[in-house]
Coordinates of C-alpha atoms in Angstrom, one line a residue:
M17 CA 43.1 -22.2 27.4
A18 CA 45.7 -23.2 25.2
D19 CA 48.3 -25.0 24.9
A20 CA 51.5 -25.1 23.2
S21 CA 50.8 -27.7 19.9
N22 CA 47.4 -25.6 19.5
P23 CA 48.1 -22.0 20.1
V24 CA 43.9 -21.4 19.7
P25 CA 42.2 -21.1 22.8
L26 CA 39.7 -24.0 23.6
A27 CA 36.7 -21.7 23.2
Y28 CA 37.4 -21.8 19.5
Q29 CA 38.8 -25.2 18.9
A30 CA 37.1 -28.3 16.7
T31 CA 35.6 -25.8 15.3
A32 CA 37.2 -26.3 11.5
A33 CA 40.3 -27.9 9.9
G34 CA 43.4 -27.6 12.3
G35 CA 41.0 -26.4 15.0
Q36 CA 40.9 -22.9 14.3
S37 CA 36.8 -20.9 13.4
P38 CA 36.8 -20.8 10.0
D39 CA 37.5 -17.2 8.4
W40 CA 33.8 -16.5 7.9
L41 CA 33.3 -16.3 11.0
N42 CA 31.6 -13.1 12.4
K43 CA 32.0 -13.9 16.8
G44 CA 29.7 -10.7 16.9
D45 CA 27.2 -11.1 14.9
N46 CA 26.6 -15.1 15.4
A47 CA 26.8 -13.6 18.9
W48 CA 24.0 -11.1 18.5
Q49 CA 22.0 -13.4 16.3
L50 CA 21.7 -15.8 18.7
T51 CA 20.4 -13.1 21.1
A52 CA 18.0 -12.1 18.9
S53 CA 16.7 -15.6 18.9
T54 CA 16.4 -15.9 22.1
L55 CA 14.6 -12.7 22.7
V56 CA 11.8 -13.9 20.1
G57 CA 11.5 -17.1 21.1
L58 CA 11.1 -15.4 24.7
Q59 CA 8.3 -13.5 22.7
C60 CA 6.9 -16.8 22.8
V61 CA 7.6 -18.9 25.7
P62 CA 6.6 -17.4 28.4
G63 CA 5.7 -14.0 27.0
L64 CA 2.7 -15.2 24.7
V65 CA 1.3 -17.9 26.9
I66 CA 1.7 -15.5 30.2
L67 CA -0.2 -13.1 27.9
Y68 CA -2.8 -15.5 26.2
G69 CA -3.3 -17.3 29.7
S70 CA -4.4 -13.7 31.8
I71 CA -6.2 -12.0 29.0
V72 CA -9.0 -14.5 28.7
K73 CA -11.8 -15.7 31.1
K74 CA -10.3 -17.6 34.3
K75 CA -12.0 -21.1 32.9
W76 CA -9.5 -20.7 29.7
A77 CA -6.3 -19.7 31.2
I78 CA -4.6 -23.5 30.7
N79 CA -6.1 -23.8 27.0
S80 CA -4.9 -20.7 26.0
A81 CA -1.5 -20.6 27.4
F82 CA -0.7 -24.4 26.3
M83 CA -2.0 -23.3 23.0
S84 CA 1.1 -21.6 22.5
F85 CA 3.2 -23.7 24.3
Y86 CA 2.2 -26.9 21.7
A87 CA 2.8 -24.7 19.5
F88 CA 6.3 -23.6 19.3
A89 CA 7.2 -27.0 20.3
C90 CA 5.7 -28.5 16.7
V91 CA 6.8 -26.0 14.9
L92 CA 10.5 -26.5 15.6
I93 CA 10.2 -30.2 15.1
C94 CA 8.8 -29.7 12.0
W95 CA 10.6 -26.9 10.9
V96 CA 13.9 -28.7 10.9
T97 CA 12.3 -31.8 9.5
W98 CA 11.1 -30.3 6.2
A99 CA 10.0 -26.3 6.7
F100 CA 13.0 -24.7 6.8
K101 CA 14.1 -25.4 3.1
M102 CA 10.9 -24.9 1.9
S103 CA 10.9 -21.6 3.0
F104 CA 14.5 -20.7 2.4
G105 CA 16.1 -23.7 0.4
E106 CA 16.7 -24.7 -3.2
E107 CA 13.9 -23.7 -5.4
L108 CA 11.1 -25.9 -6.2
I109 CA 8.7 -23.2 -8.0
P110 CA 8.7 -19.6 -7.8
I111 CA 6.8 -19.8 -4.5
W112 CA 7.9 -22.4 -2.9
G113 CA 11.6 -24.3 -2.1
K114 CA 12.6 -28.2 -1.8
A115 CA 11.5 -29.5 1.4
G116 CA 14.2 -31.2 3.2
P117 CA 15.9 -31.8 6.4
A118 CA 18.0 -29.3 8.5
L119 CA 19.7 -31.8 10.7
G120 CA 22.7 -33.0 9.8
Q121 CA 26.2 -30.8 11.6
K122 CA 28.1 -30.7 8.1
Y123 CA 24.7 -28.8 6.6
L124 CA 24.5 -27.0 9.8
L125 CA 28.3 -26.0 10.7
K126 CA 28.7 -24.7 7.2
Q127 CA 28.0 -20.7 6.4
A128 CA 24.6 -19.7 5.9
F129 CA 23.9 -19.2 2.8
L130 CA 20.1 -19.0 1.0
P131 CA 20.6 -20.5 -2.3
A132 CA 17.5 -19.3 -3.9
T133 CA 18.3 -15.4 -3.4
A134 CA 20.9 -15.3 -5.7
V135 CA 22.4 -12.6 -4.8
G136 CA 26.0 -12.7 -3.5
E137 CA 27.0 -11.8 0.1
A138 CA 24.7 -9.8 1.7
A139 CA 24.5 -10.5 5.4
A140 CA 20.3 -11.4 4.4
F141 CA 21.6 -14.2 2.4
A142 CA 25.1 -15.1 3.5
P143 CA 25.7 -14.2 6.9
L144 CA 28.7 -14.4 8.4
Y145 CA 27.5 -17.5 11.1
P146 CA 26.8 -21.0 10.4
Q147 CA 23.0 -22.0 8.8
A148 CA 22.6 -23.7 12.1
T149 CA 22.0 -20.0 13.5
V150 CA 20.1 -19.0 10.9
V151 CA 18.0 -22.0 10.7
Y152 CA 16.6 -21.3 14.7
F153 CA 16.6 -18.1 13.8
Q154 CA 14.3 -18.4 11.5
F155 CA 12.4 -20.9 13.6
V156 CA 11.1 -18.4 16.5
F157 CA 9.4 -16.4 13.8
A158 CA 7.6 -19.6 12.2
A159 CA 6.3 -20.1 15.8
I160 CA 5.5 -16.9 16.8
T161 CA 3.2 -16.9 13.7
L162 CA 1.5 -19.9 14.4
I163 CA 1.5 -18.5 18.0
L164 CA -0.4 -15.8 16.9
I165 CA -3.0 -17.2 15.0
A166 CA -4.5 -19.2 18.5
G167 CA -5.6 -15.5 19.5
S168 CA -7.6 -15.7 17.2
L169 CA -9.5 -18.7 18.6
L170 CA -9.0 -18.3 22.1
G171 CA -12.0 -20.3 24.3
R172 CA -13.8 -22.7 21.6
M173 CA -11.1 -24.5 19.3
N174 CA -10.9 -28.1 19.7
F175 CA -7.3 -29.1 21.0
I176 CA -7.2 -32.0 18.8
A177 CA -8.0 -29.9 15.8
W178 CA -5.4 -27.2 16.8
M179 CA -2.3 -29.7 16.9
L180 CA -3.4 -31.0 13.4
F181 CA -3.7 -26.9 12.3
V182 CA -0.1 -26.1 13.4
P183 CA 2.0 -28.4 11.7
L184 CA -0.3 -28.1 8.4
W185 CA -0.2 -25.0 8.0
L186 CA 3.2 -24.2 8.3
T187 CA 3.5 -26.7 5.3
F188 CA 1.5 -25.3 2.8
S189 CA 0.8 -21.3 4.1
Y190 CA 3.8 -20.2 6.3
T191 CA 6.6 -21.9 4.3
I192 CA 4.8 -20.2 0.7
G193 CA 4.7 -16.3 2.5
A194 CA 8.5 -16.4 3.4
F195 CA 9.9 -18.2 0.4
S196 CA 8.1 -16.0 -1.9
L197 CA 9.1 -12.9 0.4
W198 CA 12.7 -13.7 1.9
G199 CA 14.0 -16.8 0.1
G200 CA 14.2 -15.2 -3.1
G201 CA 10.6 -16.2 -4.4
F202 CA 9.0 -14.4 -6.8
L203 CA 7.9 -11.6 -4.6
F204 CA 11.5 -11.2 -3.3
Q205 CA 12.9 -11.2 -6.7
W206 CA 9.9 -8.2 -7.8
G207 CA 11.8 -6.0 -5.4
V208 CA 9.1 -6.1 -2.8
I209 CA 10.3 -5.1 0.9
D210 CA 9.4 -6.7 3.9
Y211 CA 12.6 -5.9 6.5
A212 CA 11.3 -8.3 9.5
G213 CA 7.3 -9.8 8.7
G214 CA 5.0 -7.6 8.3
Y215 CA 3.6 -9.8 5.8
V216 CA 5.2 -13.5 6.1
I217 CA 4.3 -13.1 10.0
H218 CA 1.4 -10.3 11.0
L219 CA -0.4 -9.9 8.1
S220 CA 0.3 -13.6 7.4
S221 CA -1.4 -14.4 10.9
G222 CA -4.2 -11.5 11.0
V223 CA -5.9 -13.2 8.2
A224 CA -5.7 -16.8 8.8
G225 CA -6.6 -16.1 11.8
Y226 CA -10.0 -14.8 10.8
V227 CA -10.6 -17.6 8.5
A228 CA -10.0 -20.0 11.1
A229 CA -11.9 -17.9 13.5
Y230 CA -15.2 -18.3 10.8
W231 CA -15.1 -21.7 10.3
V232 CA -13.9 -22.9 13.8
G233 CA -17.3 -21.1 15.2
P234 CA -17.9 -18.5 18.1
R235 CA -17.7 -19.1 21.4
L236 CA -20.8 -18.6 23.8
E237 CA -22.4 -16.3 22.9
S238 CA -22.5 -14.9 27.0
E239 CA -18.6 -15.5 26.3
R240 CA -18.9 -13.4 23.4
R241 CA -20.5 -10.4 25.2
S242 CA -18.4 -10.7 28.4
F243 CA -14.9 -11.7 28.6
P244 CA -13.0 -10.3 31.3
P245 CA -9.5 -11.0 31.8
N246 CA -8.7 -13.2 34.7
N247 CA -5.1 -11.4 35.6
V248 CA -4.2 -7.8 34.3
L249 CA -1.7 -7.5 35.8
L250 CA 0.0 -11.3 34.6
T251 CA -1.1 -9.7 31.1
M252 CA 0.9 -6.1 31.7
A253 CA 4.0 -9.3 32.5
G254 CA 3.2 -10.7 29.2
A255 CA 2.9 -7.6 27.0
G256 CA 6.2 -6.5 28.6
L257 CA 8.4 -9.6 27.0
L258 CA 6.4 -8.8 24.2
W259 CA 7.9 -5.3 24.0
L260 CA 11.2 -6.0 24.6
G261 CA 11.3 -9.4 22.8
W262 CA 10.4 -7.5 19.7
N263 CA 14.2 -6.2 19.7
G264 CA 15.3 -9.5 19.0
F265 CA 12.8 -9.1 16.2
N266 CA 13.9 -6.2 13.9
G267 CA 17.3 -6.1 15.7
G268 CA 17.9 -9.6 14.9
A269 CA 16.8 -8.5 11.0
P270 CA 19.3 -7.1 9.6
Y271 CA 21.4 -10.8 10.4
A272 CA 24.4 -9.0 11.5
S273 CA 25.3 -6.9 14.7
N274 CA 25.8 -3.3 13.2
V275 CA 24.6 0.3 13.3
V276 CA 21.3 -0.2 11.6
A277 CA 20.3 -3.4 14.0
S278 CA 20.7 -0.3 16.8
M279 CA 18.9 1.9 14.7
A280 CA 15.6 -0.9 14.2
V281 CA 15.5 -1.1 18.0
L282 CA 15.6 2.5 19.0
N283 CA 12.8 3.0 16.4
T284 CA 10.8 -0.2 17.0
N285 CA 10.2 1.2 20.6
I286 CA 9.3 4.7 19.5
C287 CA 7.0 3.8 17.4
A288 CA 5.3 0.8 19.7
A289 CA 5.7 3.8 22.8
T290 CA 4.0 6.2 20.0
S291 CA 1.3 3.9 19.1
L292 CA 0.3 2.7 22.6
L293 CA 0.1 6.5 24.2
V294 CA -2.1 7.4 21.1
W295 CA -4.4 4.5 21.6
T296 CA -5.3 5.7 25.2
S297 CA -5.7 8.8 24.5
I298 CA -7.8 8.0 21.9
D299 CA -9.8 5.2 24.8
V300 CA -9.3 8.4 27.2
I301 CA -11.8 10.3 24.3
V302 CA -14.3 8.0 23.0
F303 CA -14.8 5.8 26.6
K304 CA -13.7 8.7 29.1
K305 CA -11.1 6.6 31.2
P306 CA -8.0 4.6 29.8
S307 CA -7.7 0.8 29.7
V308 CA -4.9 -1.3 30.1
I309 CA -5.4 -3.7 27.4
G310 CA -6.0 -1.1 25.0
A311 CA -2.5 0.0 26.1
V312 CA -1.5 -3.4 25.0
Q313 CA -3.4 -3.7 22.2
G314 CA -1.4 -0.1 21.0
M315 CA 1.3 -1.4 21.8
I316 CA 0.8 -4.4 20.0
T317 CA 0.0 -2.6 16.6
G318 CA 3.1 -0.3 16.8
L319 CA 5.0 -2.9 17.1
V320 CA 4.0 -4.5 14.3
A321 CA 3.6 -1.5 12.0
I322 CA 6.8 -0.7 12.3
T323 CA 7.9 -4.5 11.5
P324 CA 7.9 -4.1 7.6
S325 CA 10.8 -0.3 7.5
A326 CA 12.3 -0.8 10.6
G327 CA 15.7 -0.4 9.7
I328 CA 18.2 -1.4 6.5
S329 CA 21.9 -2.1 5.9
E330 CA 24.5 -2.2 2.9
Q331 CA 27.9 -2.4 1.9
G332 CA 29.8 -1.9 -1.2
K333 CA 32.8 -2.5 -2.5
N334 CA 36.1 -1.1 -4.4
T335 CA 38.2 -4.1 -5.0
E336 CA 38.4 -7.8 -3.9
P337 CA 40.0 -8.5 -0.9
K338 CA 40.1 -11.2 1.2
F339 CA 38.4 -10.4 4.9
S340 CA 39.8 -11.3 8.5
S341 CA 37.2 -12.9 10.5
S342 CA 38.0 -10.8 13.2
C343 CA 37.5 -7.1 11.5
A344 CA 33.9 -5.6 11.7
H345 CA 31.8 -6.6 9.0
G346 CA 29.2 -4.3 6.5
H347 CA 27.0 -5.5 4.8
P348 CA 27.8 -6.2 0.5
T349 CA 24.7 -4.8 -1.3
P350 CA 22.2 -7.5 -2.8
S351 CA 22.3 -5.2 -6.5
D352 CA 23.3 -6.8 -9.6
R353 CA 26.8 -4.4 -9.5
F354 CA 27.4 -6.3 -6.6
T355 CA 26.2 -9.7 -6.5
K356 CA 29.2 -13.1 -7.5
S357 CA 28.7 -14.2 -11.2
P358 CA 27.4 -18.1 -11.4
Q359 CA 30.9 -18.5 -11.5
K360 CA 32.7 -19.6 -8.1
G361 CA 34.5 -16.6 -6.5
S362 CA 34.1 -14.2 -9.4
T363 CA 32.3 -10.5 -8.1
K364 CA 31.4 -7.8 -10.2
V365 CA 32.8 -4.5 -8.6
L366 CA 31.5 -0.8 -8.5
P367 CA 34.6 1.4 -8.7
L368 CA 35.5 4.1 -5.8
A369 CA 34.4 6.8 -8.3
A370 CA 31.1 5.2 -9.1
M371 CA 30.5 4.1 -5.0
V372 CA 31.0 7.7 -4.3
S373 CA 28.5 9.4 -6.7
E374 CA 26.0 6.2 -6.1
L375 CA 26.3 7.2 -2.8
E376 CA 26.5 11.0 -2.9
P377 CA 22.4 11.9 -2.9
L378 CA 21.8 10.2 0.9
G379 CA 23.9 13.4 2.3
S380 CA 23.3 12.9 6.2
R381 CA 21.9 9.8 6.0
I382 CA 25.1 7.8 5.4
S383 CA 25.4 7.5 9.4
M384 CA 29.3 5.9 8.8
G385 CA 31.4 5.5 6.9
I386 CA 35.1 3.4 7.3
S387 CA 38.0 1.9 5.9
V388 CA 38.8 -0.9 6.5
G389 CA 42.3 -2.4 4.3
D390 CA 41.2 -1.6 0.8
R391 CA 37.1 -2.4 1.3
I392 CA 35.0 0.7 1.8
F393 CA 31.7 0.4 3.7
V394 CA 28.7 2.5 4.5
M395 CA 26.0 2.0 6.6
I396 CA 22.9 3.3 5.5
M397 CA 19.6 4.3 6.6
S398 CA 16.6 3.6 5.1
G399 CA 15.7 7.3 4.4
G400 CA 12.3 8.5 5.5
V401 CA 11.0 5.4 7.0
V402 CA 13.8 4.1 9.6
Q403 CA 14.3 7.8 11.1
G404 CA 12.8 9.0 14.4
W405 CA 10.1 11.2 13.3
A406 CA 9.1 8.5 10.6
A407 CA 8.6 6.2 13.3
M408 CA 6.4 8.4 15.0
V409 CA 4.5 9.2 12.1
I410 CA 3.8 5.1 11.6
G411 CA 3.5 5.0 15.7
V412 CA 0.1 7.8 14.9
L413 CA -1.5 5.9 12.5
S414 CA -0.6 2.6 13.8
G415 CA -2.9 3.5 17.1
S416 CA -5.9 5.0 15.4
I417 CA -5.8 3.2 12.5
P418 CA -7.2 -0.7 14.3
W419 CA -8.4 0.8 16.8
Y420 CA -10.9 2.4 14.9
T421 CA -11.1 -1.0 12.8
M422 CA -11.1 -2.6 16.3
M423 CA -13.7 -0.4 18.3
I424 CA -16.1 0.9 16.4
L425 CA -16.4 -1.3 12.9
G426 CA -15.5 -4.3 14.7
R427 CA -18.6 -4.0 17.4
K428 CA -21.0 -2.2 14.9
P429 CA -23.9 -4.3 15.1
G430 CA -24.5 -6.7 11.8
G431 CA -20.9 -5.0 10.7
I432 CA -18.5 -7.9 8.6
F433 CA -15.9 -7.8 12.0
S434 CA -18.9 -8.9 14.0
K435 CA -19.9 -12.1 12.3
V436 CA -16.8 -14.0 13.0
D437 CA -15.3 -14.2 16.7
D438 CA -11.8 -13.0 16.1
T439 CA -11.3 -13.9 20.0
L440 CA -8.2 -11.3 20.8
G441 CA -8.6 -9.0 17.6
V442 CA -5.5 -10.1 16.0
F443 CA -7.2 -9.2 12.5
H444 CA -6.6 -5.7 13.7
T445 CA -3.4 -5.7 16.0
H446 CA -1.9 -7.4 13.4
A447 CA -3.2 -8.2 9.5
V448 CA -4.3 -4.2 9.7
A449 CA -0.9 -2.9 11.7
G450 CA 0.6 -5.1 9.3
S451 CA -0.4 -4.1 6.1
L452 CA -0.5 -0.8 6.7
G453 CA 3.3 -1.2 7.8
G454 CA 3.8 -2.7 4.4
I455 CA 2.4 0.0 2.7
L456 CA 4.0 2.7 4.4
A457 CA 6.8 1.1 3.2
G458 CA 5.9 1.6 -0.9
F459 CA 5.9 5.4 0.6
F460 CA 9.2 6.3 2.1
A461 CA 11.4 3.6 0.0
Q462 CA 14.5 6.1 -0.2
P463 CA 15.5 6.3 -4.5
T464 CA 19.8 5.2 -3.3
L465 CA 18.2 3.2 -1.5
C466 CA 16.3 1.2 -3.5
N467 CA 19.1 1.0 -6.3
L468 CA 21.3 -0.9 -3.6
F469 CA 19.1 -3.2 -1.5
L470 CA 16.9 -4.0 -4.1
P471 CA 17.5 -7.2 -6.9
I472 CA 16.4 -4.7 -9.5
Q473 CA 16.6 -1.0 -10.3
G474 CA 15.2 2.5 -10.4
E475 CA 12.7 1.6 -8.2
H476 CA 11.3 4.3 -5.4
G477 CA 8.5 5.2 -3.4
A478 CA 5.5 7.2 -4.1
V479 CA 6.4 10.1 -1.9
Y480 CA 9.4 10.7 -4.7
G481 CA 7.0 11.3 -7.9
G482 CA 8.5 10.9 -11.1
E483 CA 7.9 8.2 -13.3
K484 CA 8.4 5.3 -11.1
G485 CA 6.9 6.7 -8.0
G486 CA 4.2 4.2 -7.7
Q487 CA 5.9 1.3 -8.5
Q488 CA 7.2 0.5 -5.2
L489 CA 3.9 1.4 -3.5
G490 CA 2.2 -0.8 -5.9
K491 CA 4.6 -4.2 -5.3
Q492 CA 3.7 -3.4 -1.9
I493 CA -0.3 -3.5 -2.0
C494 CA 0.5 -6.8 -4.7
A495 CA 2.1 -8.7 -2.3
A496 CA -0.5 -7.5 0.1
L497 CA -3.1 -9.0 -1.9
F498 CA -1.3 -12.0 -3.0
I499 CA -0.6 -13.2 1.2
I500 CA -4.3 -12.4 1.5
G501 CA -5.5 -14.3 -0.9
W502 CA -3.4 -17.5 -0.6
N503 CA -3.9 -17.6 3.7
V504 CA -7.9 -17.6 3.0
V505 CA -8.1 -20.3 0.4
V506 CA -5.3 -22.1 1.9
T507 CA -6.8 -21.6 5.4
S508 CA -9.9 -22.8 4.8
I509 CA -8.5 -25.8 3.0
I510 CA -6.9 -26.6 6.0
C511 CA -9.8 -26.0 8.3
L512 CA -12.4 -28.5 5.8
V513 CA -9.8 -30.8 5.7
I514 CA -9.4 -31.1 9.4
K515 CA -13.1 -30.8 9.5
L516 CA -13.2 -34.6 8.0
I517 CA -11.4 -35.8 11.1
V518 CA -12.3 -34.2 14.3
P519 CA -14.3 -31.8 15.1
L520 CA -12.8 -28.1 14.9
R521 CA -15.3 -27.1 18.0
M522 CA -15.6 -27.9 21.6
S523 CA -18.8 -29.1 21.9
D524 CA -21.1 -26.4 23.9
K525 CA -21.3 -28.5 27.0
Q526 CA -17.4 -28.6 27.1
L527 CA -17.6 -24.8 26.5
Q528 CA -19.7 -24.4 29.9
V529 CA -16.9 -25.9 32.1
G530 CA -13.4 -25.1 30.6
D531 CA -10.1 -26.5 31.2
D532 CA -11.6 -29.4 32.9
A533 CA -13.7 -30.5 30.3
A534 CA -10.5 -29.7 27.8
H535 CA -7.2 -30.4 29.6
G536 CA -8.6 -32.0 33.5
E537 CA -7.1 -28.9 34.8
E538 CA -7.1 -25.8 36.0
A539 CA -5.0 -22.5 36.0
Y540 CA -6.4 -21.5 39.2
A541 CA -7.2 -23.9 42.2
L542 CA -8.9 -21.5 44.7
W543 CA -11.5 -21.9 47.3
G544 CA -11.7 -26.2 46.2
D545 CA -12.0 -25.1 42.5
G546 CA -9.5 -27.7 41.7
E547 CA -11.0 -30.9 43.7
K548 CA -14.1 -30.4 41.4
F549 CA -12.9 -32.4 39.2
D550 CA -11.3 -35.7 39.0
A551 CA -9.9 -36.0 35.3
S552 CA -6.3 -35.7 35.2
K553 CA -4.0 -38.2 35.3
H554 CA -0.7 -36.2 36.2
S555 CA -2.5 -35.1 39.6
G556 CA -1.6 -38.7 40.8
T557 CA -5.2 -39.7 40.8
E558 CA -6.9 -41.9 38.1
Y559 CA -8.4 -40.6 35.1
K560 CA -12.0 -41.1 35.2
E561 CA -15.0 -39.9 32.4
M562 CA -16.7 -36.8 33.7
E563 CA -20.5 -35.8 33.6
L564 CA -19.5 -32.1 32.3
A565 CA -20.9 -29.8 34.8
S566 CA -23.3 -27.2 32.6
T567 CA -23.8 -25.0 35.7
K568 CA -20.4 -24.0 35.5
V569 CA -19.2 -20.8 33.9

C-alpha cells in the first residue's frame, strides 16, 4: 500500500535510492529464478535425502540421508564465504576465479554480473535481478554436485572423512569446472557448450564419486552381493522430487522467465520419460520383469543427458534504447557484435537488415519475434537439440547406453567396473549420461545459433558438415577429457590428504552394525530395535562407549 508521500507500493519501497525499484530489475525473472533455485534445493533436501535414505539397506538409512543433509549445509557456508567468487568472480587464472566472500549487502543487492565472461548483457552473464539471486541459484547447483558424489560412497565412508571431503572438493574441483565452463574461463571462451551442468555437475560428480570410491574402499563383501532397499515406495517419492525439481534445474538455466525456459522444462520431461521407458523395456526384455529401481535409474539418466542442451535463448538489437524494468526482457547475444566494449555504456550494434539476414536461415526455429519500442526481440530454439524429437532421441540413448555400462559391463566378473564399489552406480547414471549429453550437443549445434550464442564465430555441430563440422564436437570431447582428468587427479589428492588425518572407511566392526555405530541412531525403531544401543546424546540418555555387536547385520 502506498501513501501520499511515496506512491510506490510498500512491497517495492526501500529497494533503491528514492524508495523505487532499480530500473534493471525484472520482477518476473527474479521470481522465477528464486523459484527455480528452490526447486533444485528441494532435489537435495528432501529429494536426495529421501532417495538415499530409502534405497540403501535398512541399517544405513540414517548415515546415507545425513551425508546429503550435511553436504547441503556445508556447501552453503563455503559458497558464500569464498567459493562463489572462485566460480563466478574475477579471473585469477584461466581456470579459476579470485576467492572472496559474497556476503555484503552492497555486493548482493547490485545487478548480477559475471565479470570474467566479458560478453556484455546476455541474461546468463548480466541477469536482470540482484546478485543475491545468482549466488543462491548457483549454490544449489554446487550442493547437488557434492550430494551426487555421496551416492558412490554410501554404506562405508567414515562420516568425519566426508565432513572434510565436502569443503575440499568444492574448493579445489567444483570451482574449477564452474569457472572454466560457466564463469568466463578458458573453456567458456573457447566456445564449449554446457547449458545446465552436464559437465560441471554430472560428469564431475560421476568421475569424482568413482575415484573417491576407489580410495575409500568397498563395502562388506556380503553387502556388495546383497544391498536391498529398505523402502521402495520412499525411493519413488525421492525420485519424484528429483524429477520435478529438474524443472528448476534446466528451466532456470536461461536465467530469465522466457520461452526458452518453457521449452527446456518440456524437453527435460520428454527426455526423462523416454529414458525411463527405454530402461524399463530393456529390463523386461533381458531380465523378464520390470524394476522400480531400474526405472528410477532410467529417469535419472534421461534428466542428466538432456541437461547440457535443453534450451538456449538470444536477443538481438537494432538500436541503443533505454529499457524500462516493467517491460519483458529477452537475452542480448554474447556474440562480439552485440557485446559492450570496455568503455562503459558504449555498444556495438548490428543493423536491423543484418540481423534479419543473420536470422533468416533459422526459419521455423524462430519461436517468437516481437518489437517493443525500438528494440527487436528474437527467441530462438537451439536447432535440433531442443526440439521435442531430439529430446526423445537423447532419451533413447540415455536409457540404453548407461543401462549397458551398468547392467552388463558393471556386473562382468573381473571387469573394470566390478573392481570399484560405486554404491548407486553414479558413474553410469551421471558420468556416462552427462558426457553423452555433452557430446550430443556437439553433434546438434545449429550453425546460426552458434554464431549468436558462442563467444567465437563460424562454429557448428558435426551433423552440419563443412570445414568446421567437427570442431564443436571436438571441443565438447576435449572439455569432457579436461573435466575427467582434473577430477581424477584432484579427487585422488584430496582423499590421500584426508587419509593422513582420519580413516576414509569405517572399520569392519562398524560396518557390521551400521547407523548405530556411526551415529547412535536408527531409522526404524521397530520391535525394540531402537533400544538395543544406548549411544545417542540426542535421545535423552547418557552417552556410553559401546561394544559393537558383530552379529548385527
